N, CA, C and O atoms as a Tinker XYZ file with bonds, in Angstrom:
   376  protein
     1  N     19.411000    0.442000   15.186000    73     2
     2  CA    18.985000   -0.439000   16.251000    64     1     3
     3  C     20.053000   -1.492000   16.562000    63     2     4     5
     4  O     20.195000   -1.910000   17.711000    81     3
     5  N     20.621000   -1.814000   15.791000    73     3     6
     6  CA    21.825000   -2.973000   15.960000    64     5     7
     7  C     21.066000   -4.258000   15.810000    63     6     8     9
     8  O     19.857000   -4.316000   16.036000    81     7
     9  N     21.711000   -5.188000   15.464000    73     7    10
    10  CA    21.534000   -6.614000   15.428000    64     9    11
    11  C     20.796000   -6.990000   14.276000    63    10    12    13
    12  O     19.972000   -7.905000   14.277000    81    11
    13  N     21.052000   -6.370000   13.408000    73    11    14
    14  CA    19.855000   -6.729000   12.811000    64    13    15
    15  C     18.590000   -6.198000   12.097000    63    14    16    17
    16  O     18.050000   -6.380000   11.006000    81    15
    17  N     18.321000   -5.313000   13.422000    73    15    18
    18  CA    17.565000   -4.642000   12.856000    64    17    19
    19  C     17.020000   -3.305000   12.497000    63    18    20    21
    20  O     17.676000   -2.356000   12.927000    81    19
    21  N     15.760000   -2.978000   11.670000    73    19    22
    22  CA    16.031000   -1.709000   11.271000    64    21    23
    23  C     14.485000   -1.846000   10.479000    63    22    24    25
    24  O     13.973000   -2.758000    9.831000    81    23
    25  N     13.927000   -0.195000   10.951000    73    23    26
    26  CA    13.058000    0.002000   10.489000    64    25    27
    27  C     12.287000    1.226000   10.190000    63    26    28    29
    28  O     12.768000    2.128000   10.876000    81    27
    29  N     11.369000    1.632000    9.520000    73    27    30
    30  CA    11.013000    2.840000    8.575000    64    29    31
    31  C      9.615000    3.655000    9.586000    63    30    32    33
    32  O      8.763000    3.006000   10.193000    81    31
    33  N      9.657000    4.506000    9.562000    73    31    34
    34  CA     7.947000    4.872000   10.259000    64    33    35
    35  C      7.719000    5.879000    8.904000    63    34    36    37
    36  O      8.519000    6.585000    8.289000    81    35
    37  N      6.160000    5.604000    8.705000    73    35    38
    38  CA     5.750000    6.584000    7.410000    64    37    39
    39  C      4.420000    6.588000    8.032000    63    38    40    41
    40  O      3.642000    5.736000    8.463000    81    39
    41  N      4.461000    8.337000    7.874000    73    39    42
    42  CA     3.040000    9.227000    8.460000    64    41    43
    43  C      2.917000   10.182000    7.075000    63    42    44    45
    44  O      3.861000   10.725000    6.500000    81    43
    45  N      1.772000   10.225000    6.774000    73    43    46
    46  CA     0.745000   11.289000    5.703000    64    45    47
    47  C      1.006000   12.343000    6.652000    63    46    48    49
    48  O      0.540000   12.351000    7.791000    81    47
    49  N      1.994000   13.512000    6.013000    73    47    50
    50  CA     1.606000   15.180000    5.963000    64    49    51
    51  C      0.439000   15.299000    6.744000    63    50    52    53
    52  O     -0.677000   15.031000    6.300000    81    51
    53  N      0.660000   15.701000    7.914000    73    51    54
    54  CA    -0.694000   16.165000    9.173000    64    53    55
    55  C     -1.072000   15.140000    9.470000    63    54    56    57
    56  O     -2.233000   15.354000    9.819000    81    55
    57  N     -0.811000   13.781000    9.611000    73    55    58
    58  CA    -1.542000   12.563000   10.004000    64    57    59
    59  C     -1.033000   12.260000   11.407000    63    58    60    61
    60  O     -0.015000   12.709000   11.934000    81    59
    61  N     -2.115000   11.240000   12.023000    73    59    62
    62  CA    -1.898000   10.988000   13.170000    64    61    63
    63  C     -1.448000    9.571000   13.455000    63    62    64    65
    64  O     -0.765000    9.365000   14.458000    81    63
    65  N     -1.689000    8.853000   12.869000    73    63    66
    66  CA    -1.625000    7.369000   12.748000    64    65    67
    67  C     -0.218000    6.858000   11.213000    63    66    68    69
    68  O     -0.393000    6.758000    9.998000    81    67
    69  N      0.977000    6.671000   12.024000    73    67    70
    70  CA     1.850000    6.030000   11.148000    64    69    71
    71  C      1.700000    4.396000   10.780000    63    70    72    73
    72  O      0.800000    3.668000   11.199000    81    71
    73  N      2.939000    3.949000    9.781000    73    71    74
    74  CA     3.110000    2.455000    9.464000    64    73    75
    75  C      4.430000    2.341000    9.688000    63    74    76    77
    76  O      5.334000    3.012000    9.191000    81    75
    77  N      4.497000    1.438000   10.479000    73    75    78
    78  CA     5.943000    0.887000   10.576000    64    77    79
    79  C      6.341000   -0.783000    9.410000    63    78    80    81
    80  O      6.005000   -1.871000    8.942000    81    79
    81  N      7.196000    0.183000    9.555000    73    79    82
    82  CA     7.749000   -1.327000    7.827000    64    81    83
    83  C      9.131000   -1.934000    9.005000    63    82    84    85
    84  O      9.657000   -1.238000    9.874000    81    83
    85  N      9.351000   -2.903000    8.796000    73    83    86
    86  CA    10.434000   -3.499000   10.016000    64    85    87
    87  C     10.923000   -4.444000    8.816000    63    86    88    89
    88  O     10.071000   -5.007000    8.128000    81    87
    89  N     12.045000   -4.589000    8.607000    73    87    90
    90  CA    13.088000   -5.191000    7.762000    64    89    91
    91  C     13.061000   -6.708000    8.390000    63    90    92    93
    92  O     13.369000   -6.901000    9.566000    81    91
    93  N     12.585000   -7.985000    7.326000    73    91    94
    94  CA    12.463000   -9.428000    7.847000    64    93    95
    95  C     14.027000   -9.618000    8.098000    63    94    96    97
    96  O     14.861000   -9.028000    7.411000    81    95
    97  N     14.309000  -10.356000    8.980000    73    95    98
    98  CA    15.362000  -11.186000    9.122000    64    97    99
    99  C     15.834000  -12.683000    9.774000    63    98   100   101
   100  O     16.913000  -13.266000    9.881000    81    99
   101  N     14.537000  -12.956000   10.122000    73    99   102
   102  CA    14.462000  -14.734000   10.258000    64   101   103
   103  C     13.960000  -15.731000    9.139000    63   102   104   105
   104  O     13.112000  -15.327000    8.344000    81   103
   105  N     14.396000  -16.869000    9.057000    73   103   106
   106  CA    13.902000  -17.514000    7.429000    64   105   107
   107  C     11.872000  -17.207000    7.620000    63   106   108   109
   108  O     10.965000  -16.811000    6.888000    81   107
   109  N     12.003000  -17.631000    8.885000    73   107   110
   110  CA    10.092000  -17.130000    9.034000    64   109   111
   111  C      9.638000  -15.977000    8.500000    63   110   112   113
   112  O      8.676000  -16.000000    7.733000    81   111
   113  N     10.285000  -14.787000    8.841000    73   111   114
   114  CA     9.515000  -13.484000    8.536000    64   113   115
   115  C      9.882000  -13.832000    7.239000    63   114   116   117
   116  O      8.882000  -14.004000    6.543000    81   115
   117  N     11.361000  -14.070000    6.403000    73   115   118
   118  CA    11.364000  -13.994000    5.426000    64   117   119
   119  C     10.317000  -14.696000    4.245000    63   118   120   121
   120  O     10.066000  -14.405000    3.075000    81   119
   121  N     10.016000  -15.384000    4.842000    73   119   122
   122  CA     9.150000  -16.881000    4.015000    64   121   123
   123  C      7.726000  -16.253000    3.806000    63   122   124   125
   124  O      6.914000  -16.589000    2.944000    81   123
   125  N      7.557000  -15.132000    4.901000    73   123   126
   126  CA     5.873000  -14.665000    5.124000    64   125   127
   127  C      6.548000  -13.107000    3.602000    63   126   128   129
   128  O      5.669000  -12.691000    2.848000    81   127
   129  N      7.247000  -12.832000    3.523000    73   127   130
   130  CA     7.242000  -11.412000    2.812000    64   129   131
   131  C      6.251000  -11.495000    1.432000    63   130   132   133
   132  O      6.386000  -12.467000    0.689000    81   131
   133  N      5.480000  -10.683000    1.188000    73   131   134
   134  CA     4.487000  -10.434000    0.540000    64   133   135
   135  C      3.743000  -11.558000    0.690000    63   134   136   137
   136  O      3.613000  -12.236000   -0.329000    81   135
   137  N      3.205000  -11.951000    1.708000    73   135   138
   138  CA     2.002000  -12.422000    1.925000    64   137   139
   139  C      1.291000  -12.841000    3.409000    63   138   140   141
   140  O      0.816000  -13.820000    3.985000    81   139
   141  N      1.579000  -11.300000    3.627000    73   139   142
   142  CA     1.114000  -10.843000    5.293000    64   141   143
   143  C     -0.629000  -10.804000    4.961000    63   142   144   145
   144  O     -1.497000  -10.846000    5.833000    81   143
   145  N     -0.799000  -10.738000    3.894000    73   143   146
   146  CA    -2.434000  -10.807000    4.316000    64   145   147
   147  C     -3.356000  -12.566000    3.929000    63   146   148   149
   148  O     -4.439000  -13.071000    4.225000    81   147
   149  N     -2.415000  -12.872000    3.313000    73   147   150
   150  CA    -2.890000  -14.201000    2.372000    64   149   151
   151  C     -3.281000  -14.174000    0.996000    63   150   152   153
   152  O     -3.762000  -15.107000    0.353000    81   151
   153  N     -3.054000  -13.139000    0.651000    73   151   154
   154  CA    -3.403000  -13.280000   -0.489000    64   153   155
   155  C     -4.657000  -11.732000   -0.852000    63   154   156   157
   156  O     -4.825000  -11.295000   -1.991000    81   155
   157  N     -5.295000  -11.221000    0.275000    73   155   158
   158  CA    -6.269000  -10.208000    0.382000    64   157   159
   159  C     -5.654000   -8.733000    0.104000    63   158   160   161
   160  O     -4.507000   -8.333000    0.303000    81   159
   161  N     -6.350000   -8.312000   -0.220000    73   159   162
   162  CA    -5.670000   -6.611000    0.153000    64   161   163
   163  C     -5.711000   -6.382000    1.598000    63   162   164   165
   164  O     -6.613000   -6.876000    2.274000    81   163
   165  N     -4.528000   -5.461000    2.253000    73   163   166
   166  CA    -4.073000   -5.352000    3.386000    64   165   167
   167  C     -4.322000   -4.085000    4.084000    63   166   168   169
   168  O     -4.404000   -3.893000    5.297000    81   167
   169  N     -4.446000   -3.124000    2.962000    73   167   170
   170  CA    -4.059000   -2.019000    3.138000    64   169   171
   171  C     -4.683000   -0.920000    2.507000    63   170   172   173
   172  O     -4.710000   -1.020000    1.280000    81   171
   173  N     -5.174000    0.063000    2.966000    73   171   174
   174  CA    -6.092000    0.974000    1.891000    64   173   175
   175  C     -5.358000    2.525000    2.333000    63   174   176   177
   176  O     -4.974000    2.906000    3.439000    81   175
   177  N     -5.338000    3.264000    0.929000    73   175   178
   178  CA    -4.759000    4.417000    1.127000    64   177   179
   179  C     -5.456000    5.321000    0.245000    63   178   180   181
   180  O     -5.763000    4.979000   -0.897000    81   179
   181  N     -5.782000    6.731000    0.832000    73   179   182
   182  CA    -6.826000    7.319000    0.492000    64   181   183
   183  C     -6.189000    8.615000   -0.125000    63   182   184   185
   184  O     -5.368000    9.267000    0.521000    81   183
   185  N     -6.602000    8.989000   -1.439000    73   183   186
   186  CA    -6.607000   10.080000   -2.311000    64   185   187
   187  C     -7.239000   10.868000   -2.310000    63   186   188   189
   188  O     -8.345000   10.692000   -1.797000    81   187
   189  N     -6.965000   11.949000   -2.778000    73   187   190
   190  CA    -7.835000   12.984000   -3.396000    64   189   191
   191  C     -7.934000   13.248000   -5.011000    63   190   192   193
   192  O     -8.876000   13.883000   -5.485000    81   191
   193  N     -6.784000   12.655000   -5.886000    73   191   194
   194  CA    -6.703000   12.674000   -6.927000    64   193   195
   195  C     -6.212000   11.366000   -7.660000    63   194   196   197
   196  O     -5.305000   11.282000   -8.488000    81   195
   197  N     -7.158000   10.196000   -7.082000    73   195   198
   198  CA    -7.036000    8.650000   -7.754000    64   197   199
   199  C     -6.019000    8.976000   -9.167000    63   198   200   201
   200  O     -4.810000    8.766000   -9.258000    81   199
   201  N     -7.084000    9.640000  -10.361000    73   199   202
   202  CA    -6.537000    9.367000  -12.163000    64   201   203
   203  C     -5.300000    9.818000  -11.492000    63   202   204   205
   204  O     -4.580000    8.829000  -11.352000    81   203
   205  N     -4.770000   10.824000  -11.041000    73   203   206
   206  CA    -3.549000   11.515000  -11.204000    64   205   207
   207  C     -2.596000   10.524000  -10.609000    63   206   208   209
   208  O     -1.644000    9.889000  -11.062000    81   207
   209  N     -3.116000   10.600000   -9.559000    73   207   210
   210  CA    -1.771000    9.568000   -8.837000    64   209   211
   211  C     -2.003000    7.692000   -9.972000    63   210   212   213
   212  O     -1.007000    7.023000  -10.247000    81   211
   213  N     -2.859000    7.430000  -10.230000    73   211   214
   214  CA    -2.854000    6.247000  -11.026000    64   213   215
   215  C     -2.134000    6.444000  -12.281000    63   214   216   217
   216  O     -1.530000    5.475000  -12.741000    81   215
   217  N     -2.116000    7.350000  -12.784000    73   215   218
   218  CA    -1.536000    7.825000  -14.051000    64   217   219
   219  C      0.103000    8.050000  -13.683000    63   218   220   221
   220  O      0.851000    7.289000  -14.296000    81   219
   221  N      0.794000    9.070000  -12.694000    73   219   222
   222  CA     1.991000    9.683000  -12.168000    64   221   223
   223  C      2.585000    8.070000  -11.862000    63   222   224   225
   224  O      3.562000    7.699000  -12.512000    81   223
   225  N      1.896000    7.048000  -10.756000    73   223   226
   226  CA     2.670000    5.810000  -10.580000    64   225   227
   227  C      2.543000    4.680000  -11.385000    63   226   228   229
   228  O      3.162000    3.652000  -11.111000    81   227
   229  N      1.675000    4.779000  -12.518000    73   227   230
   230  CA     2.040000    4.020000  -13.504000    64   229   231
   231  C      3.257000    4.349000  -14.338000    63   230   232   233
   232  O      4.069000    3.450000  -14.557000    81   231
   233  N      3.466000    5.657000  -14.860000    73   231   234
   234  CA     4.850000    6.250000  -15.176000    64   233   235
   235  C      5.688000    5.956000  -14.361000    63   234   236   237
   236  O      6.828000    5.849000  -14.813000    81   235
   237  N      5.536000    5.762000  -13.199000    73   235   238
   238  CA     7.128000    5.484000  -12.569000    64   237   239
   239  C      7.358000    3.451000  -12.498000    63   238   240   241
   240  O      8.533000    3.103000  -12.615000    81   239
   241  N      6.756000    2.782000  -12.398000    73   239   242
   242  CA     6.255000    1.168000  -12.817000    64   241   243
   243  C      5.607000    0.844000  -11.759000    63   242   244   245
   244  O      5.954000   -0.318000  -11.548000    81   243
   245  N      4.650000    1.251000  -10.711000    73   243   246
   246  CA     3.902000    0.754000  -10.173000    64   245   247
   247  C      3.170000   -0.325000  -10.872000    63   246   248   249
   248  O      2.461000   -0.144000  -11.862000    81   247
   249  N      3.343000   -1.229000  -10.409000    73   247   250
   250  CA     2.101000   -2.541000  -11.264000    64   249   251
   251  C      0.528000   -2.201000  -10.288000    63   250   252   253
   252  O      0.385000   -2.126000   -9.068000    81   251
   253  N     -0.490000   -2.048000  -11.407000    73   251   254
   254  CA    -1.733000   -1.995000  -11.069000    64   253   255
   255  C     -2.478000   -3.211000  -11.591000    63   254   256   257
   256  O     -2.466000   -3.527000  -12.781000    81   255
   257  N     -3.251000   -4.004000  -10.466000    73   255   258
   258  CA    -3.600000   -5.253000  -10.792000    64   257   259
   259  C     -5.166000   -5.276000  -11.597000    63   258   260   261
   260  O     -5.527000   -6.408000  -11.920000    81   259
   261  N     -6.052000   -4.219000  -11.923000    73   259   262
   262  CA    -6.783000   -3.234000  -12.845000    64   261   263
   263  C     -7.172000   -2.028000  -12.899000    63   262   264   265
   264  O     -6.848000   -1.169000  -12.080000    81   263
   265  N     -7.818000   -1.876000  -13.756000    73   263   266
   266  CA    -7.709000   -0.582000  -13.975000    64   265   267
   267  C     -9.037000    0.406000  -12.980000    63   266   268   269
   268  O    -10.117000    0.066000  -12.496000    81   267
   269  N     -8.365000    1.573000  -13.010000    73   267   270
   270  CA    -9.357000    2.171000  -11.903000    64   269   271
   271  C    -11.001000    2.233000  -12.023000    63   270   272   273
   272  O    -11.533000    2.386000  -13.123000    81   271
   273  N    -11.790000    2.098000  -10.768000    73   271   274
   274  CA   -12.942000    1.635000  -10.946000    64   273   275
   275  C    -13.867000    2.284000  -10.258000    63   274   276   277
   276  O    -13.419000    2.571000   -9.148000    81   275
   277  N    -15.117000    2.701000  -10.436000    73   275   278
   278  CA   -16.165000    4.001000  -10.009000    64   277   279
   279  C    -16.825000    2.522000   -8.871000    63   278   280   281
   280  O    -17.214000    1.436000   -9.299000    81   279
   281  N    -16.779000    2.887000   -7.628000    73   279   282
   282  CA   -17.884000    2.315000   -6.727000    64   281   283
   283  C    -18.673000    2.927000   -5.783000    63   282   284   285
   284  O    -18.351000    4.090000   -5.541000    81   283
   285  N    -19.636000    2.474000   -5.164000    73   283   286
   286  CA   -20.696000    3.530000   -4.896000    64   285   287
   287  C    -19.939000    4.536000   -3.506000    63   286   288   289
   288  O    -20.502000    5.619000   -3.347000    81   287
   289  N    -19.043000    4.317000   -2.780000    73   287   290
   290  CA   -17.992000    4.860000   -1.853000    64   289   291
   291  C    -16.815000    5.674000   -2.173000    63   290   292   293
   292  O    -16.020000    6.267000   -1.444000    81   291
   293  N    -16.937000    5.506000   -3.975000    73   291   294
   294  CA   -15.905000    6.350000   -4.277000    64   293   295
   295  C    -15.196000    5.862000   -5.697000    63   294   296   297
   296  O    -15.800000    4.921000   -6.211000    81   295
   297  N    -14.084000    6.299000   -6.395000    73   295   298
   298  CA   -13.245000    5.583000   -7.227000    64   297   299
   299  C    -12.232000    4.556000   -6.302000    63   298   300   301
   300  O    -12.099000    4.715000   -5.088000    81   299
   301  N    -11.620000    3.601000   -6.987000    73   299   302
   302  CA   -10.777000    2.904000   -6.514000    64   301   303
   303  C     -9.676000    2.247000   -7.359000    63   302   304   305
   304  O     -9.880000    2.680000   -8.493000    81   303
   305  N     -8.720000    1.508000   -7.392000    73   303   306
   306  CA    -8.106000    0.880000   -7.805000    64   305   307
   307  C     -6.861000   -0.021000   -6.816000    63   306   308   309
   308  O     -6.364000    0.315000   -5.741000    81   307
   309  N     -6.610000   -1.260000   -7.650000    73   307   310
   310  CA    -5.507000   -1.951000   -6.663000    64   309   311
   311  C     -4.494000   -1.967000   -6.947000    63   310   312   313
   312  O     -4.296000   -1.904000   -8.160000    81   311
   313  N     -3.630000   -2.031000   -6.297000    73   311   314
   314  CA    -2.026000   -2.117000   -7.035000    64   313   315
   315  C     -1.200000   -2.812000   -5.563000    63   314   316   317
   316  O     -1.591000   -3.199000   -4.462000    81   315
   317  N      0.080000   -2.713000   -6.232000    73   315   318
   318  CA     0.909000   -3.779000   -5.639000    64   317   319
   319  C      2.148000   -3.561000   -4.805000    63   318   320   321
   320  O      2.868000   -2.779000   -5.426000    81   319
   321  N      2.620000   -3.863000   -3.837000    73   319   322
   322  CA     3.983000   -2.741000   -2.822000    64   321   323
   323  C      5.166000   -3.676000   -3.886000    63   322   324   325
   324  O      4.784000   -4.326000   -4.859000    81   323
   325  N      6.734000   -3.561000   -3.423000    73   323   326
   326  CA     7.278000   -4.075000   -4.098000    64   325   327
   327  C      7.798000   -5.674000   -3.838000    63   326   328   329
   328  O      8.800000   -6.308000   -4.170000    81   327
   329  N      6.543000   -5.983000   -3.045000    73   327   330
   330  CA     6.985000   -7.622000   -2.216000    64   329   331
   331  C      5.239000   -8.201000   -2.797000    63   330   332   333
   332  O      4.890000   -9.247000   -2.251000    81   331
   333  N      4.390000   -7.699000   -3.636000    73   331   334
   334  CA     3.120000   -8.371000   -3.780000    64   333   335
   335  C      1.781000   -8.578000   -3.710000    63   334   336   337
   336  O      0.835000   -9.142000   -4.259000    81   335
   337  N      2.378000   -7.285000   -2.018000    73   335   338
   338  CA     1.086000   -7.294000   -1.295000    64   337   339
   339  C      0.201000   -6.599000   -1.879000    63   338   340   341
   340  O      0.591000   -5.676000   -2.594000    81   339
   341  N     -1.400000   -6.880000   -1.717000    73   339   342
   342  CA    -2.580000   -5.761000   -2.421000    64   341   343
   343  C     -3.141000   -4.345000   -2.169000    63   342   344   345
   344  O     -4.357000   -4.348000   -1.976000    81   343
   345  N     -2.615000   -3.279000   -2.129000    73   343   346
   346  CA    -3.097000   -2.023000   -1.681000    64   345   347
   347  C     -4.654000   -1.707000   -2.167000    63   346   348   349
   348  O     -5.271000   -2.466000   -2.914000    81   347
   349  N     -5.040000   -0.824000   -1.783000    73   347   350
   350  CA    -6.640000    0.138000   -2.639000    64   349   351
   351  C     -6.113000    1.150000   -2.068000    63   350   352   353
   352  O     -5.883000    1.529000   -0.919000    81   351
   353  N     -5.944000    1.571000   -3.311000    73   351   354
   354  CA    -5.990000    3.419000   -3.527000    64   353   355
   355  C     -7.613000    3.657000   -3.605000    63   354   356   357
   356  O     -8.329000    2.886000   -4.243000    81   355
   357  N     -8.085000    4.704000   -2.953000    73   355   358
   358  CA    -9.723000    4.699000   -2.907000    64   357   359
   359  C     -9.649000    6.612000   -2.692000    63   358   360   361
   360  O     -8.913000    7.102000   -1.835000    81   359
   361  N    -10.280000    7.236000   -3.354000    73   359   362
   362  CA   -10.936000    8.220000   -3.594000    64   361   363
   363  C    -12.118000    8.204000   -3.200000    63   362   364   365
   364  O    -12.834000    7.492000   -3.904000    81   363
   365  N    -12.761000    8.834000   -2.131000    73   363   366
   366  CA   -14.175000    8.459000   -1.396000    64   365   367
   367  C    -14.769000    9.386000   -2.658000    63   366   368   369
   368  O    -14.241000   10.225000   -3.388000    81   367
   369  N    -15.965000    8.897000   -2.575000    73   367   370
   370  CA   -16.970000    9.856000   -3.173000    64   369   371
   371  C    -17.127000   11.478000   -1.933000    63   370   372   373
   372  O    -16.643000   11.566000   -0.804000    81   371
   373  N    -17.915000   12.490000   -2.646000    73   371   374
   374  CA   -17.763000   13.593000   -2.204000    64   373   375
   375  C    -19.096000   13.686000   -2.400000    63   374   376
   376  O    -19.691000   14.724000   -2.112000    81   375
């Protein structure tokens, strides 16, 4: 893009709806990085195999802020991007 800037698009295998990640570069954006939601989870991303993938990205150092948890919508757990922010990994119930 030049000037500056530069940024990522990430789409799920057959998905229709991407995320764009855009690289901060004013002291503002910079000052907001990991804490675009305030402090909330931001973001939810949906599994089919919660233990596995909780288990596979704990081996690689994903920080998980506890441990995975049975709720009436499904399993879940939270974890963290590499700036803070709060994800849910969520496994719907079936």
């Amino acid at each position: 893009m030049g000037g500056g800037k530069r940024w990522v698009r990430v789409t799920p295998k057959g998905g229709e709806t991407s995320l764009l990640l855009a690289r901060a570069t004013t002291e503002a954006q910079l000052a907001q990085v990991g804490d675009q939601a305030g402090g909330r989870i931001w973001l939810f991303l949906e599994t089919d195999d919660l233990l596995g993938d909780h288990a596979a990205w704990l081996a690689a150092g994903v920080t998980f802020r506890e441990a995975p948890r049975s709720e009436s919508y499904g399993r879940v757990v939270v974890f963290e991007d590499l700036y803070g922010n709060g994800w849910d990994l969520i496994e719907p119930a079936s």
